Amino acid sequence: MSYQGKKNIPKITSDRLLIKGGRIVNDDQSFHADIYLEDGVIKQIGDNLIVPGGVKTIEANGKMVIPGGIDIHTHFQMPYRGTTTVDDFAQGSKAALAGGTTMIVDHVIPEPGSSLMEAYDQWRQWADEKACCDYSLHVDITHWNDSIKQEVDNLIKEKGVNSFQVYMAYKDYYQMSNSELYEIFTFLAERGGIVQVHAENGEIIAEEQARMLQMGITGPEGHVLSRPEELEAEAVFRAITIASQTNCPLYVTRVMSKSAADIISQARKRGNVVFGEPITASLGTDGTHYWSKNWAKAASFVTSPPLSPDPTTPDYLNTLLSSGDLSVTGSAHCTFSVSQKAIGKDDFTQIPEGVNGVEERMTLIWDKAVTTGKMDENMFVAVTSTNAAKILNLYPRKGRIAVGSDADLVIWDTDSLRTITAKTHNSVAEYNVFEGMELRGAPLVVICQGKIVLEDGNMHVTSGVGRFIPCAPYPDYAYKRVKARKQLAVLRAVPRGMYDGPVSEFSMSRGGTPSASARTSPTKQPVRNLHQSGFSLAGNPASGHGLLRKPI
Amino acid sequence: MHPSAKAFCNIQLTYPSMVVTENWQQTSERLLIKGGRVVNDDQSFFADVYIEDGLIKQVGENLVVPGGVKVIEVNGHMVIPGGIDVNTCLMKPYLGTNPVDDFLQGTKAALAGGTTMIIDHVTPQPGDSLLDAFECWQEAADKKACCDYSLHVDIPQWNETVKDELELLVHEKGINSFQVYMAYKDVYQMSDSELYEAFSFLKQLGAVVLVHAENGDLIAQEQRKILGMGITGPEGHPLSRPEELEAEAVFRAITLGNRVNCPVYITKVMSKSAADTITQARRKGSVVFGEPITASLATDGSHYWSKNWAKAAAYVTSPPLSPDPTTPDHLHTLLACGDLQVVGSAHCTYSTSQKAIGKDDFTLIPEGTNGVEERMGFVWDKAVAMGKMDENQFVAVTSTNAAKIFNLYPRKGRIAVGSDADIVIWDPNSVKTISAKNQQSASEYNIFEGLECRGGPVLVLSQGQVVYEEGKLQVQQGTGRFIPRKHFPDHAYQRVMFRNQGKEAVTRGMYDGPVYDVVPTPKYITPAPSAKSSPTSHQPPPIRNLHQSNFSLSGAQTDDNVPRRSGHRIVGPPGGRSNITSLG
């Protein structure tokens, strides 16, 4: 590192940076070029750039320069039964930056019954105070009614939120019925939102939990026993079905098992618009630890859906990530201390759920997918950054090294080797679920908003500099296909003569149940309406005789 | 009865070699089928079959039989176990009207098609007693049925009284199969929790769970949407029930079955995707059975778009026929390779005037298609004659597998000594054109109208009596017997029994470290899943527990020598908390 000018004071020039001799790696190509940054934005890319004097220069020496990572799934400072997760926005975003992630997308979780807007404001306030890197927010829809509709509408139109999570688990709490899911999907599809689902069958889980406790299984192993992976796969299948019916793009958060990933990849092969998000934990470790004799260690792995006890799962998920069947990676970073986890020491259903992973995410994918030859460096950029930016409609501002993009960059050292341990990680949690793993690849320099935040192993972060990045609705990446299909999916009635034959006598009121008919008959009264002609020509009969089926 | 005799006589003429000796009426108790090729599900062999008192007494060559028995010379034709149709609805009421084919008409049609036993669905309404409904069905069938029958009982809703009745039905009434519904929202539909309970309970009883698999919630939404678009005709039926809703429910039912470790039987497999879901689950080891029906095996859903309302309405059944015309072929392939096991008919016929109840609203059209008579013929025509399936597999899917799953084997579904004398002489070469004009069923429309079908029965024996011969039925109503079925059929339950191994808790030292103190509000007292990761903003602050003080993490940690980072409050710190003020 050297300063080109002699008189310049670093403070003044910190807004201007030249990265020299790096190999720029985007999701589509890699090339050698210098990058000039000013005011937090990439101003020039190319060889022999003409830059003002006195610019601080970073010699990349042929190392990879990649767009900063986007962790699309975090839970920093999440309230939980009177306490909060131990990593707040400051600690969490610091850990993110240390791992090469320059933007996080956190989940706003309103209490069922409370206002989404208030929760959103609360989260904004927390994050604006403390975040060290740019952030966006997902809002979780924890209950559904007309006033929520209005709030969702406002959030999309005015607050820069385009993604909403719904839950298929947590019975009697967050869980939505199929009908509600259908309505939410329809509603969001009309407004260009992304539906994220927590996919697990909550009803069966409730039954299984009761059964496990009754069998005397109260430890963390009960968590995974009561939430077997097929319940995840089932819910993913159902969510895809509903999304397909409503022609709505679907985003499955936390893909934890092979079977769930398979369902997503099968659906994509059939043409469904669905994105899968494996998390650091599912890509890096497995659920065998739930049987650890050390309660605190076992409990630290508790998250939902649980890690699969099948030890071949991480490898499999990395393969699907490499092939493009899974699209983005998050961390679902949600850390509780041992004493918080111990709320459930006598009952696994009470253990607060969440694992760490925001710091390890990029390194882990490099180690498990790129060094093993599954994935190339461009795909690495795609799954750690670009695809997330596309889905959230932040591209090309984020997720790409291009003129005009935000100056969130990482110089990636492919050779560094380090051992993950709770001793040295930036999270406050006592346990690290990746404890002891040796991982290759790490950020050498991290630049966030045009400023160096990690250099020579030292972090220089400032709380509160993180900006909220609004996400616009109708991201092309998800909605282009959906829009095209909408035009094809016009259903038409068959024009046919009125049936004027005899009609059997029938009674609708049988034992008080109005539709003994069994026919799910919606409200419509079966009384003959003699005024209504059953005959009407809809559409063009000449072309309307064929089967007008919805595209997949 | 329809004038079917004429058409059948023509077919009969091609078999001049078949001779039936005179005086059959006197000797009807004793019968010898001579020179036939006995086809069971496992092998085919040439043998004579001697029948007495409705039972098969001898199978073999050169049998020693009493004099004066009626001899049927079949000259090398196939002798197969009579078909078992596992799914009929001959009495399913709809808004106060009953199907046009009752137990008499329906069983006549069955026998004319080579089916010698039916299993009908008892369909009580929500709130009705299962037991009463069962007795009502049994009474009607005993009066009218011309062939042996058994009954499935549908469970319209789940509650405590139902449990007692189920127990009674299984242990005293000889019922071992019950249907649950995932569709028909607010009427028959059960939630996942109820299904879980029902599956668990039925498994204990050793019963087979039949599932009507469609996602009722989504159907209700789609129906509203379709009606809102002004689509009121029968085409709205398949549009509001796309096949992925069937596949979704099948997937869910199988998941439930796996969790409970309970065999699952999917009735009416109508689409490729549902069938594929079953196939995949079987590959993974799930105990699941799939039942395509005559309609899904022989026709498709393109007819819903027919300009003739009455014709379109005749095809309305649930799940609907798939508009994809390659569906029947695909289902036959799966049937041939064993991924689907049993063929039913779901025969439930309503007249056009009954169907017209829904003339202005497709959701009110009574559901059901014909197929009991055509069932075996179409499997032969589309699977065996096409080279997909051999004759033994034909016997398996039309008869033997059903007998095994529902615990009727080997009394039914096999030609063996001691089995019931329900036997069909099958002619693989007969050709007939299906038409409502010459069918046994009383319905005006036949959904297979105009289709040519190769293969059919020449002669049908039920309980050792010739009931169909040379295109003529000789039946007597009320001769059908109720066949009770025992619980825990081996075919479904043997594997399940082996899988019934318990899970064990990990024996580990008690966690005695610090615990973040949560004041339990009533909401959190029960071990409900709702308690998980629940952020409550209005929770009272935790009360310090001053009695709990010992701290030790079992197992060495890499950071043991590092002091705990703060950022959270430790209620019981290492070494205990000394707080003098609390003593005062």
PDB file of C-alpha atoms in Angstrom, chain A residues 78-83 86 109 111 170-174 178-179 182-183 201 203-204 206-209 211-213 215-217 219-221 223 225 227-228 230-231 233-234 237-238 241-242 244-245 263 266 290-296 298 337-340 342-343 345 347-351 353 421-423 425 427-431 435 491-499 502-508 510 515-522 524 526 528 534 545-550, chain B residues 94-97 125 128 184-185 187-188 191-193 196-197 215-218 220-227 229-235 237 239 241-242 244-245 247-248 251-252 255-256 258-259 277 280 302 304-310 312 323 351-354 356-357 359-367 502-508 511 514-516 518 523-524 526-536 538-539 548 553-555 557-559 562 564-570:
ATOM      1  CA  MET A  78     -33.966  -9.823  17.120  1.00  0.00           C
ATOM      2  CA  PRO A  79     -36.253  -9.559  20.124  1.00  0.00           C
ATOM      3  CA  TYR A  80     -37.048 -12.854  21.735  1.00  0.00           C
ATOM      4  CA  ARG A  81     -39.184 -13.222  24.819  1.00  0.00           C
ATOM      5  CA  GLY A  82     -37.883 -10.156  26.512  1.00  0.00           C
ATOM      6  CA  THR A  83     -34.299 -10.551  25.389  1.00  0.00           C
ATOM      7  CA  VAL A  86     -26.622 -11.333  21.255  1.00  0.00           C
ATOM      8  CA  ILE A 109     -40.548  -9.800  12.649  1.00  0.00           C
ATOM      9  CA  GLU A 111     -45.463  -9.736  16.795  1.00  0.00           C
ATOM     10  CA  TYR A 170     -45.150 -22.366  14.173  1.00  0.00           C
ATOM     11  CA  LYS A 171     -48.699 -23.554  14.595  1.00  0.00           C
ATOM     12  CA  ASP A 172     -51.117 -21.181  16.312  1.00  0.00           C
ATOM     13  CA  TYR A 173     -48.528 -18.463  16.128  1.00  0.00           C
ATOM     14  CA  TYR A 174     -47.015 -17.391  12.843  1.00  0.00           C
ATOM     15  CA  ASN A 178     -53.273 -22.649   2.789  1.00  0.00           C
ATOM     16  CA  SER A 179     -56.097 -20.233   2.062  1.00  0.00           C
ATOM     17  CA  TYR A 182     -53.080 -18.268  -1.421  1.00  0.00           C
ATOM     18  CA  GLU A 183     -54.400 -14.793  -0.665  1.00  0.00           C
ATOM     19  CA  ASN A 201     -45.397 -28.327   7.999  1.00  0.00           C
ATOM     20  CA  GLU A 203     -49.237 -29.006  12.081  1.00  0.00           C
ATOM     21  CA  ILE A 204     -47.308 -32.227  11.801  1.00  0.00           C
ATOM     22  CA  ALA A 206     -46.787 -29.880  16.600  1.00  0.00           C
ATOM     23  CA  GLU A 207     -47.962 -33.477  16.666  1.00  0.00           C
ATOM     24  CA  GLU A 208     -44.427 -34.815  16.490  1.00  0.00           C
ATOM     25  CA  GLN A 209     -43.199 -32.507  19.234  1.00  0.00           C
ATOM     26  CA  ARG A 211     -45.034 -37.272  20.709  1.00  0.00           C
ATOM     27  CA  MET A 212     -41.309 -36.744  21.351  1.00  0.00           C
ATOM     28  CA  LEU A 213     -41.891 -35.060  24.682  1.00  0.00           C
ATOM     29  CA  MET A 215     -41.526 -40.359  24.800  1.00  0.00           C
ATOM     30  CA  GLY A 216     -39.274 -38.572  27.237  1.00  0.00           C
ATOM     31  CA  ILE A 217     -37.047 -36.959  24.638  1.00  0.00           C
ATOM     32  CA  GLY A 219     -32.944 -32.675  24.688  1.00  0.00           C
ATOM     33  CA  PRO A 220     -31.915 -30.934  21.461  1.00  0.00           C
ATOM     34  CA  GLU A 221     -32.078 -34.222  19.547  1.00  0.00           C
ATOM     35  CA  HIS A 223     -35.712 -30.834  17.807  1.00  0.00           C
ATOM     36  CA  LEU A 225     -36.512 -35.783  15.492  1.00  0.00           C
ATOM     37  CA  ARG A 227     -38.844 -31.824  12.441  1.00  0.00           C
ATOM     38  CA  PRO A 228     -37.689 -34.493   9.980  1.00  0.00           C
ATOM     39  CA  GLU A 230     -39.632 -34.595   4.784  1.00  0.00           C
ATOM     40  CA  LEU A 231     -41.791 -32.066   6.594  1.00  0.00           C
ATOM     41  CA  ALA A 233     -39.860 -31.026   1.640  1.00  0.00           C
ATOM     42  CA  GLU A 234     -43.619 -31.314   1.992  1.00  0.00           C
ATOM     43  CA  PHE A 237     -43.786 -28.719  -2.417  1.00  0.00           C
ATOM     44  CA  ARG A 238     -46.971 -27.087  -1.173  1.00  0.00           C
ATOM     45  CA  THR A 241     -47.924 -25.462  -5.786  1.00  0.00           C
ATOM     46  CA  ILE A 242     -49.567 -22.365  -4.356  1.00  0.00           C
ATOM     47  CA  SER A 244     -47.683 -21.829  -9.336  1.00  0.00           C
ATOM     48  CA  GLN A 245     -51.438 -21.436  -8.966  1.00  0.00           C
ATOM     49  CA  ILE A 263     -38.151 -30.446  -4.744  1.00  0.00           C
ATOM     50  CA  GLN A 266     -37.510 -30.434  -9.840  1.00  0.00           C
ATOM     51  CA  TYR A 290     -27.796 -32.574  17.961  1.00  0.00           C
ATOM     52  CA  TRP A 291     -26.806 -35.840  19.576  1.00  0.00           C
ATOM     53  CA  SER A 292     -23.759 -34.285  21.233  1.00  0.00           C
ATOM     54  CA  LYS A 293     -23.366 -35.165  24.885  1.00  0.00           C
ATOM     55  CA  ASN A 294     -22.633 -31.533  25.541  1.00  0.00           C
ATOM     56  CA  TRP A 295     -26.036 -29.941  25.904  1.00  0.00           C
ATOM     57  CA  ALA A 296     -24.827 -26.422  25.216  1.00  0.00           C
ATOM     58  CA  ALA A 298     -26.096 -29.473  20.836  1.00  0.00           C
ATOM     59  CA  SER A 337     -25.968 -17.127  24.181  1.00  0.00           C
ATOM     60  CA  VAL A 338     -25.814 -20.426  26.000  1.00  0.00           C
ATOM     61  CA  SER A 339     -27.850 -19.040  28.859  1.00  0.00           C
ATOM     62  CA  GLN A 340     -30.522 -17.928  26.433  1.00  0.00           C
ATOM     63  CA  ALA A 342     -30.869 -22.830  28.177  1.00  0.00           C
ATOM     64  CA  ILE A 343     -34.401 -21.510  28.388  1.00  0.00           C
ATOM     65  CA  LYS A 345     -32.893 -27.017  28.838  1.00  0.00           C
ATOM     66  CA  ASP A 347     -37.830 -28.927  26.807  1.00  0.00           C
ATOM     67  CA  PHE A 348     -36.322 -28.705  23.364  1.00  0.00           C
ATOM     68  CA  THR A 349     -39.338 -26.855  22.004  1.00  0.00           C
ATOM     69  CA  GLN A 350     -38.367 -23.895  24.156  1.00  0.00           C
ATOM     70  CA  ILE A 351     -34.804 -23.570  22.882  1.00  0.00           C
ATOM     71  CA  GLU A 353     -33.665 -21.051  17.378  1.00  0.00           C
ATOM     72  CA  THR A 421     -13.309 -20.781  16.294  1.00  0.00           C
ATOM     73  CA  ALA A 422     -15.507 -18.912  18.696  1.00  0.00           C
ATOM     74  CA  LYS A 423     -12.325 -17.496  20.192  1.00  0.00           C
ATOM     75  CA  HIS A 425     -14.917 -14.765  15.576  1.00  0.00           C
ATOM     76  CA  SER A 427     -19.887 -12.625  16.921  1.00  0.00           C
ATOM     77  CA  VAL A 428     -20.651 -12.409  20.623  1.00  0.00           C
ATOM     78  CA  ALA A 429     -21.939 -15.964  20.785  1.00  0.00           C
ATOM     79  CA  GLU A 430     -19.944 -18.453  22.873  1.00  0.00           C
ATOM     80  CA  TYR A 431     -20.367 -21.246  20.389  1.00  0.00           C
ATOM     81  CA  GLU A 435     -15.861 -24.664  15.424  1.00  0.00           C
ATOM     82  CA  LEU A 491     -59.060 -18.574 -19.042  1.00  0.00           C
ATOM     83  CA  ARG A 492     -62.189 -18.541 -21.100  1.00  0.00           C
ATOM     84  CA  ALA A 493     -65.538 -20.146 -20.673  1.00  0.00           C
ATOM     85  CA  VAL A 494     -66.771 -22.522 -23.330  1.00  0.00           C
ATOM     86  CA  PRO A 495     -69.598 -20.897 -25.260  1.00  0.00           C
ATOM     87  CA  ARG A 496     -72.307 -23.487 -25.368  1.00  0.00           C
ATOM     88  CA  GLY A 497     -76.033 -23.535 -25.612  1.00  0.00           C
ATOM     89  CA  MET A 498     -77.966 -23.362 -22.423  1.00  0.00           C
ATOM     90  CA  TYR A 499     -78.809 -26.691 -20.863  1.00  0.00           C
ATOM     91  CA  PRO A 502     -84.752 -31.687 -16.868  1.00  0.00           C
ATOM     92  CA  VAL A 503     -83.104 -30.928 -13.551  1.00  0.00           C
ATOM     93  CA  SER A 504     -83.423 -33.276 -10.602  1.00  0.00           C
ATOM     94  CA  GLU A 505     -85.080 -32.164  -7.461  1.00  0.00           C
ATOM     95  CA  PHE A 506     -82.564 -31.593  -4.766  1.00  0.00           C
ATOM     96  CA  SER A 507     -82.408 -30.146  -1.308  1.00  0.00           C
ATOM     97  CA  MET A 508     -79.595 -27.977  -0.109  1.00  0.00           C
ATOM     98  CA  ARG A 510     -79.476 -31.225   5.024  1.00  0.00           C
ATOM     99  CA  SER A 515     -73.263 -27.753   1.488  1.00  0.00           C
ATOM    100  CA  ALA A 516     -73.848 -31.348   2.256  1.00  0.00           C
ATOM    101  CA  SER A 517     -73.115 -31.345  -1.393  1.00  0.00           C
ATOM    102  CA  ALA A 518     -69.551 -31.744  -0.405  1.00  0.00           C
ATOM    103  CA  ARG A 519     -68.743 -29.597  -3.327  1.00  0.00           C
ATOM    104  CA  THR A 520     -66.902 -26.844  -1.560  1.00  0.00           C
ATOM    105  CA  SER A 521     -69.638 -24.811  -3.079  1.00  0.00           C
ATOM    106  CA  PRO A 522     -68.785 -21.186  -2.659  1.00  0.00           C
ATOM    107  CA  LYS A 524     -73.608 -19.399  -4.565  1.00  0.00           C
ATOM    108  CA  PRO A 526     -78.340 -23.266  -6.164  1.00  0.00           C
ATOM    109  CA  ARG A 528     -82.621 -21.596 -10.216  1.00  0.00           C
ATOM    110  CA  GLY A 534     -76.731 -19.285 -18.804  1.00  0.00           C
ATOM    111  CA  HIS A 545     -62.450 -23.876 -28.591  1.00  0.00           C
ATOM    112  CA  GLY A 546     -59.025 -25.189 -27.739  1.00  0.00           C
ATOM    113  CA  LEU A 547     -57.764 -25.978 -24.325  1.00  0.00           C
ATOM    114  CA  LEU A 548     -56.682 -22.785 -22.742  1.00  0.00           C
ATOM    115  CA  ARG A 549     -54.469 -24.070 -20.051  1.00  0.00           C
ATOM    116  CA  LYS A 550     -52.335 -22.110 -17.771  1.00  0.00           C
TER     117      LYS A 550
ATOM    118  CA  TYR B  94     -75.943 -36.006  -3.367  1.00  0.00           C
ATOM    119  CA  LEU B  95     -78.293 -33.290  -2.197  1.00  0.00           C
ATOM    120  CA  GLY B  96     -80.975 -35.827  -1.552  1.00  0.00           C
ATOM    121  CA  THR B  97     -80.652 -37.782  -4.771  1.00  0.00           C
ATOM    122  CA  GLN B 125     -72.409 -36.891   6.066  1.00  0.00           C
ATOM    123  CA  ASP B 128     -73.879 -38.764  10.931  1.00  0.00           C
ATOM    124  CA  TYR B 184     -64.104 -30.479   0.125  1.00  0.00           C
ATOM    125  CA  LYS B 185     -63.313 -27.576   2.377  1.00  0.00           C
ATOM    126  CA  VAL B 187     -67.411 -30.327   4.622  1.00  0.00           C
ATOM    127  CA  TYR B 188     -65.253 -33.440   4.614  1.00  0.00           C
ATOM    128  CA  SER B 191     -56.615 -30.444   8.599  1.00  0.00           C
ATOM    129  CA  ASP B 192     -53.097 -31.833   8.691  1.00  0.00           C
ATOM    130  CA  SER B 193     -53.359 -32.228  12.458  1.00  0.00           C
ATOM    131  CA  TYR B 196     -52.109 -37.013  11.648  1.00  0.00           C
ATOM    132  CA  GLU B 197     -54.420 -38.107  14.435  1.00  0.00           C
ATOM    133  CA  ASN B 215     -55.786 -29.569  -1.714  1.00  0.00           C
ATOM    134  CA  GLY B 216     -59.239 -28.364  -0.719  1.00  0.00           C
ATOM    135  CA  ASP B 217     -58.160 -24.921   0.463  1.00  0.00           C
ATOM    136  CA  LEU B 218     -56.648 -24.043  -2.854  1.00  0.00           C
ATOM    137  CA  ALA B 220     -61.958 -23.311  -2.869  1.00  0.00           C
ATOM    138  CA  GLN B 221     -59.882 -20.288  -3.808  1.00  0.00           C
ATOM    139  CA  GLU B 222     -59.605 -21.337  -7.421  1.00  0.00           C
ATOM    140  CA  GLN B 223     -63.312 -22.059  -7.692  1.00  0.00           C
ATOM    141  CA  ARG B 224     -64.116 -18.597  -6.442  1.00  0.00           C
ATOM    142  CA  LYS B 225     -61.682 -17.123  -8.912  1.00  0.00           C
ATOM    143  CA  ILE B 226     -63.013 -19.128 -11.847  1.00  0.00           C
ATOM    144  CA  LEU B 227     -66.634 -18.363 -11.049  1.00  0.00           C
ATOM    145  CA  MET B 229     -64.293 -14.832 -14.196  1.00  0.00           C
ATOM    146  CA  GLY B 230     -67.679 -15.929 -15.445  1.00  0.00           C
ATOM    147  CA  ILE B 231     -66.722 -19.509 -16.123  1.00  0.00           C
ATOM    148  CA  THR B 232     -69.650 -21.570 -14.894  1.00  0.00           C
ATOM    149  CA  GLY B 233     -69.597 -24.591 -17.207  1.00  0.00           C
ATOM    150  CA  PRO B 234     -67.955 -27.972 -16.636  1.00  0.00           C
ATOM    151  CA  GLU B 235     -64.609 -26.660 -17.956  1.00  0.00           C
ATOM    152  CA  HIS B 237     -64.131 -28.014 -12.890  1.00  0.00           C
ATOM    153  CA  LEU B 239     -59.573 -25.377 -14.322  1.00  0.00           C
ATOM    154  CA  ARG B 241     -58.677 -28.362  -9.776  1.00  0.00           C
ATOM    155  CA  PRO B 242     -55.408 -28.429 -11.703  1.00  0.00           C
ATOM    156  CA  GLU B 244     -50.685 -30.062  -9.250  1.00  0.00           C
ATOM    157  CA  LEU B 245     -53.205 -29.662  -6.437  1.00  0.00           C
ATOM    158  CA  ALA B 247     -49.901 -34.007  -6.662  1.00  0.00           C
ATOM    159  CA  GLU B 248     -49.430 -31.638  -3.725  1.00  0.00           C
ATOM    160  CA  PHE B 251     -47.132 -35.638  -1.451  1.00  0.00           C
ATOM    161  CA  ARG B 252     -48.538 -34.390   1.834  1.00  0.00           C
ATOM    162  CA  THR B 255     -45.373 -37.375   4.240  1.00  0.00           C
ATOM    163  CA  LEU B 256     -48.005 -37.910   6.911  1.00  0.00           C
ATOM    164  CA  ASN B 258     -44.185 -41.694   6.681  1.00  0.00           C
ATOM    165  CA  ARG B 259     -44.298 -39.745   9.912  1.00  0.00           C
ATOM    166  CA  THR B 277     -45.220 -38.497  -6.782  1.00  0.00           C
ATOM    167  CA  GLN B 280     -40.909 -41.417  -6.225  1.00  0.00           C
ATOM    168  CA  SER B 302     -60.371 -32.688 -23.017  1.00  0.00           C
ATOM    169  CA  TYR B 304     -64.746 -30.908 -20.343  1.00  0.00           C
ATOM    170  CA  TRP B 305     -64.565 -28.399 -23.160  1.00  0.00           C
ATOM    171  CA  SER B 306     -67.275 -30.179 -25.133  1.00  0.00           C
ATOM    172  CA  LYS B 307     -69.961 -27.887 -26.502  1.00  0.00           C
ATOM    173  CA  ASN B 308     -72.531 -30.374 -25.327  1.00  0.00           C
ATOM    174  CA  TRP B 309     -73.118 -29.448 -21.701  1.00  0.00           C
ATOM    175  CA  ALA B 310     -74.540 -32.830 -20.728  1.00  0.00           C
ATOM    176  CA  ALA B 312     -69.068 -32.369 -20.579  1.00  0.00           C
ATOM    177  CA  PRO B 323     -56.660 -32.487 -19.913  1.00  0.00           C
ATOM    178  CA  SER B 351     -78.294 -38.991 -14.697  1.00  0.00           C
ATOM    179  CA  THR B 352     -78.101 -35.894 -16.837  1.00  0.00           C
ATOM    180  CA  SER B 353     -80.943 -34.289 -14.937  1.00  0.00           C
ATOM    181  CA  GLN B 354     -79.033 -34.882 -11.713  1.00  0.00           C
ATOM    182  CA  ALA B 356     -77.949 -30.485 -14.296  1.00  0.00           C
ATOM    183  CA  ILE B 357     -78.212 -29.400 -10.682  1.00  0.00           C
ATOM    184  CA  LYS B 359     -75.987 -26.275 -14.894  1.00  0.00           C
ATOM    185  CA  ASP B 360     -75.306 -22.711 -13.812  1.00  0.00           C
ATOM    186  CA  ASP B 361     -72.453 -23.443 -11.467  1.00  0.00           C
ATOM    187  CA  PHE B 362     -69.931 -26.173 -12.083  1.00  0.00           C
ATOM    188  CA  THR B 363     -69.224 -26.528  -8.372  1.00  0.00           C
ATOM    189  CA  LEU B 364     -72.697 -27.989  -7.918  1.00  0.00           C
ATOM    190  CA  ILE B 365     -72.434 -30.685 -10.567  1.00  0.00           C
ATOM    191  CA  PRO B 366     -72.569 -34.050  -8.785  1.00  0.00           C
ATOM    192  CA  GLU B 367     -69.288 -35.840  -9.244  1.00  0.00           C
ATOM    193  CA  GLY B 502     -38.756 -46.298  19.005  1.00  0.00           C
ATOM    194  CA  LYS B 503     -36.353 -43.411  19.167  1.00  0.00           C
ATOM    195  CA  GLU B 504     -34.217 -42.844  22.174  1.00  0.00           C
ATOM    196  CA  ALA B 505     -33.215 -39.756  24.035  1.00  0.00           C
ATOM    197  CA  VAL B 506     -29.520 -38.955  24.352  1.00  0.00           C
ATOM    198  CA  THR B 507     -28.295 -39.654  27.853  1.00  0.00           C
ATOM    199  CA  ARG B 508     -26.314 -36.637  28.808  1.00  0.00           C
ATOM    200  CA  TYR B 511     -27.331 -28.856  31.840  1.00  0.00           C
ATOM    201  CA  PRO B 514     -26.859 -20.307  33.601  1.00  0.00           C
ATOM    202  CA  VAL B 515     -30.352 -19.977  32.239  1.00  0.00           C
ATOM    203  CA  TYR B 516     -31.789 -16.815  30.882  1.00  0.00           C
ATOM    204  CA  VAL B 518     -38.080 -16.143  31.180  1.00  0.00           C
ATOM    205  CA  LYS B 523     -48.998 -18.531  26.466  1.00  0.00           C
ATOM    206  CA  TYR B 524     -45.761 -20.368  26.951  1.00  0.00           C
ATOM    207  CA  THR B 526     -47.677 -25.593  27.009  1.00  0.00           C
ATOM    208  CA  PRO B 527     -44.874 -27.025  24.936  1.00  0.00           C
ATOM    209  CA  ALA B 528     -46.438 -25.522  21.875  1.00  0.00           C
ATOM    210  CA  PRO B 529     -44.427 -24.941  18.769  1.00  0.00           C
ATOM    211  CA  SER B 530     -45.741 -21.444  18.913  1.00  0.00           C
ATOM    212  CA  ALA B 531     -43.326 -20.782  21.687  1.00  0.00           C
ATOM    213  CA  LYS B 532     -40.430 -21.076  19.327  1.00  0.00           C
ATOM    214  CA  SER B 533     -38.495 -17.989  18.416  1.00  0.00           C
ATOM    215  CA  SER B 534     -41.288 -15.842  19.563  1.00  0.00           C
ATOM    216  CA  PRO B 535     -40.287 -12.268  19.966  1.00  0.00           C
ATOM    217  CA  THR B 536     -42.526 -10.705  22.500  1.00  0.00           C
ATOM    218  CA  HIS B 538     -44.410  -6.682  25.774  1.00  0.00           C
ATOM    219  CA  GLN B 539     -42.935  -9.364  27.967  1.00  0.00           C
ATOM    220  CA  GLN B 548     -29.477 -20.896  40.903  1.00  0.00           C
ATOM    221  CA  LEU B 553     -20.135 -26.195  30.777  1.00  0.00           C
ATOM    222  CA  SER B 554     -19.748 -29.847  30.190  1.00  0.00           C
ATOM    223  CA  GLY B 555     -17.128 -30.534  27.593  1.00  0.00           C
ATOM    224  CA  GLN B 557     -14.385 -25.492  24.654  1.00  0.00           C
ATOM    225  CA  THR B 558     -11.763 -23.748  22.627  1.00  0.00           C
ATOM    226  CA  ASP B 559     -12.565 -20.595  24.474  1.00  0.00           C
ATOM    227  CA  VAL B 562     -11.333 -16.692  27.675  1.00  0.00           C
ATOM    228  CA  ARG B 564     -17.300 -14.733  28.670  1.00  0.00           C
ATOM    229  CA  ARG B 565     -18.118 -11.893  26.454  1.00  0.00           C
ATOM    230  CA  SER B 566     -20.879  -9.801  27.783  1.00  0.00           C
ATOM    231  CA  GLY B 567     -23.678  -8.543  25.644  1.00  0.00           C
ATOM    232  CA  HIS B 568     -26.232 -10.486  27.525  1.00  0.00           C
ATOM    233  CA  ARG B 569     -26.980 -10.812  31.131  1.00  0.00           C
ATOM    234  CA  ILE B 570     -25.992 -13.967  32.878  1.00  0.00           C
TER     235      ILE B 570
END
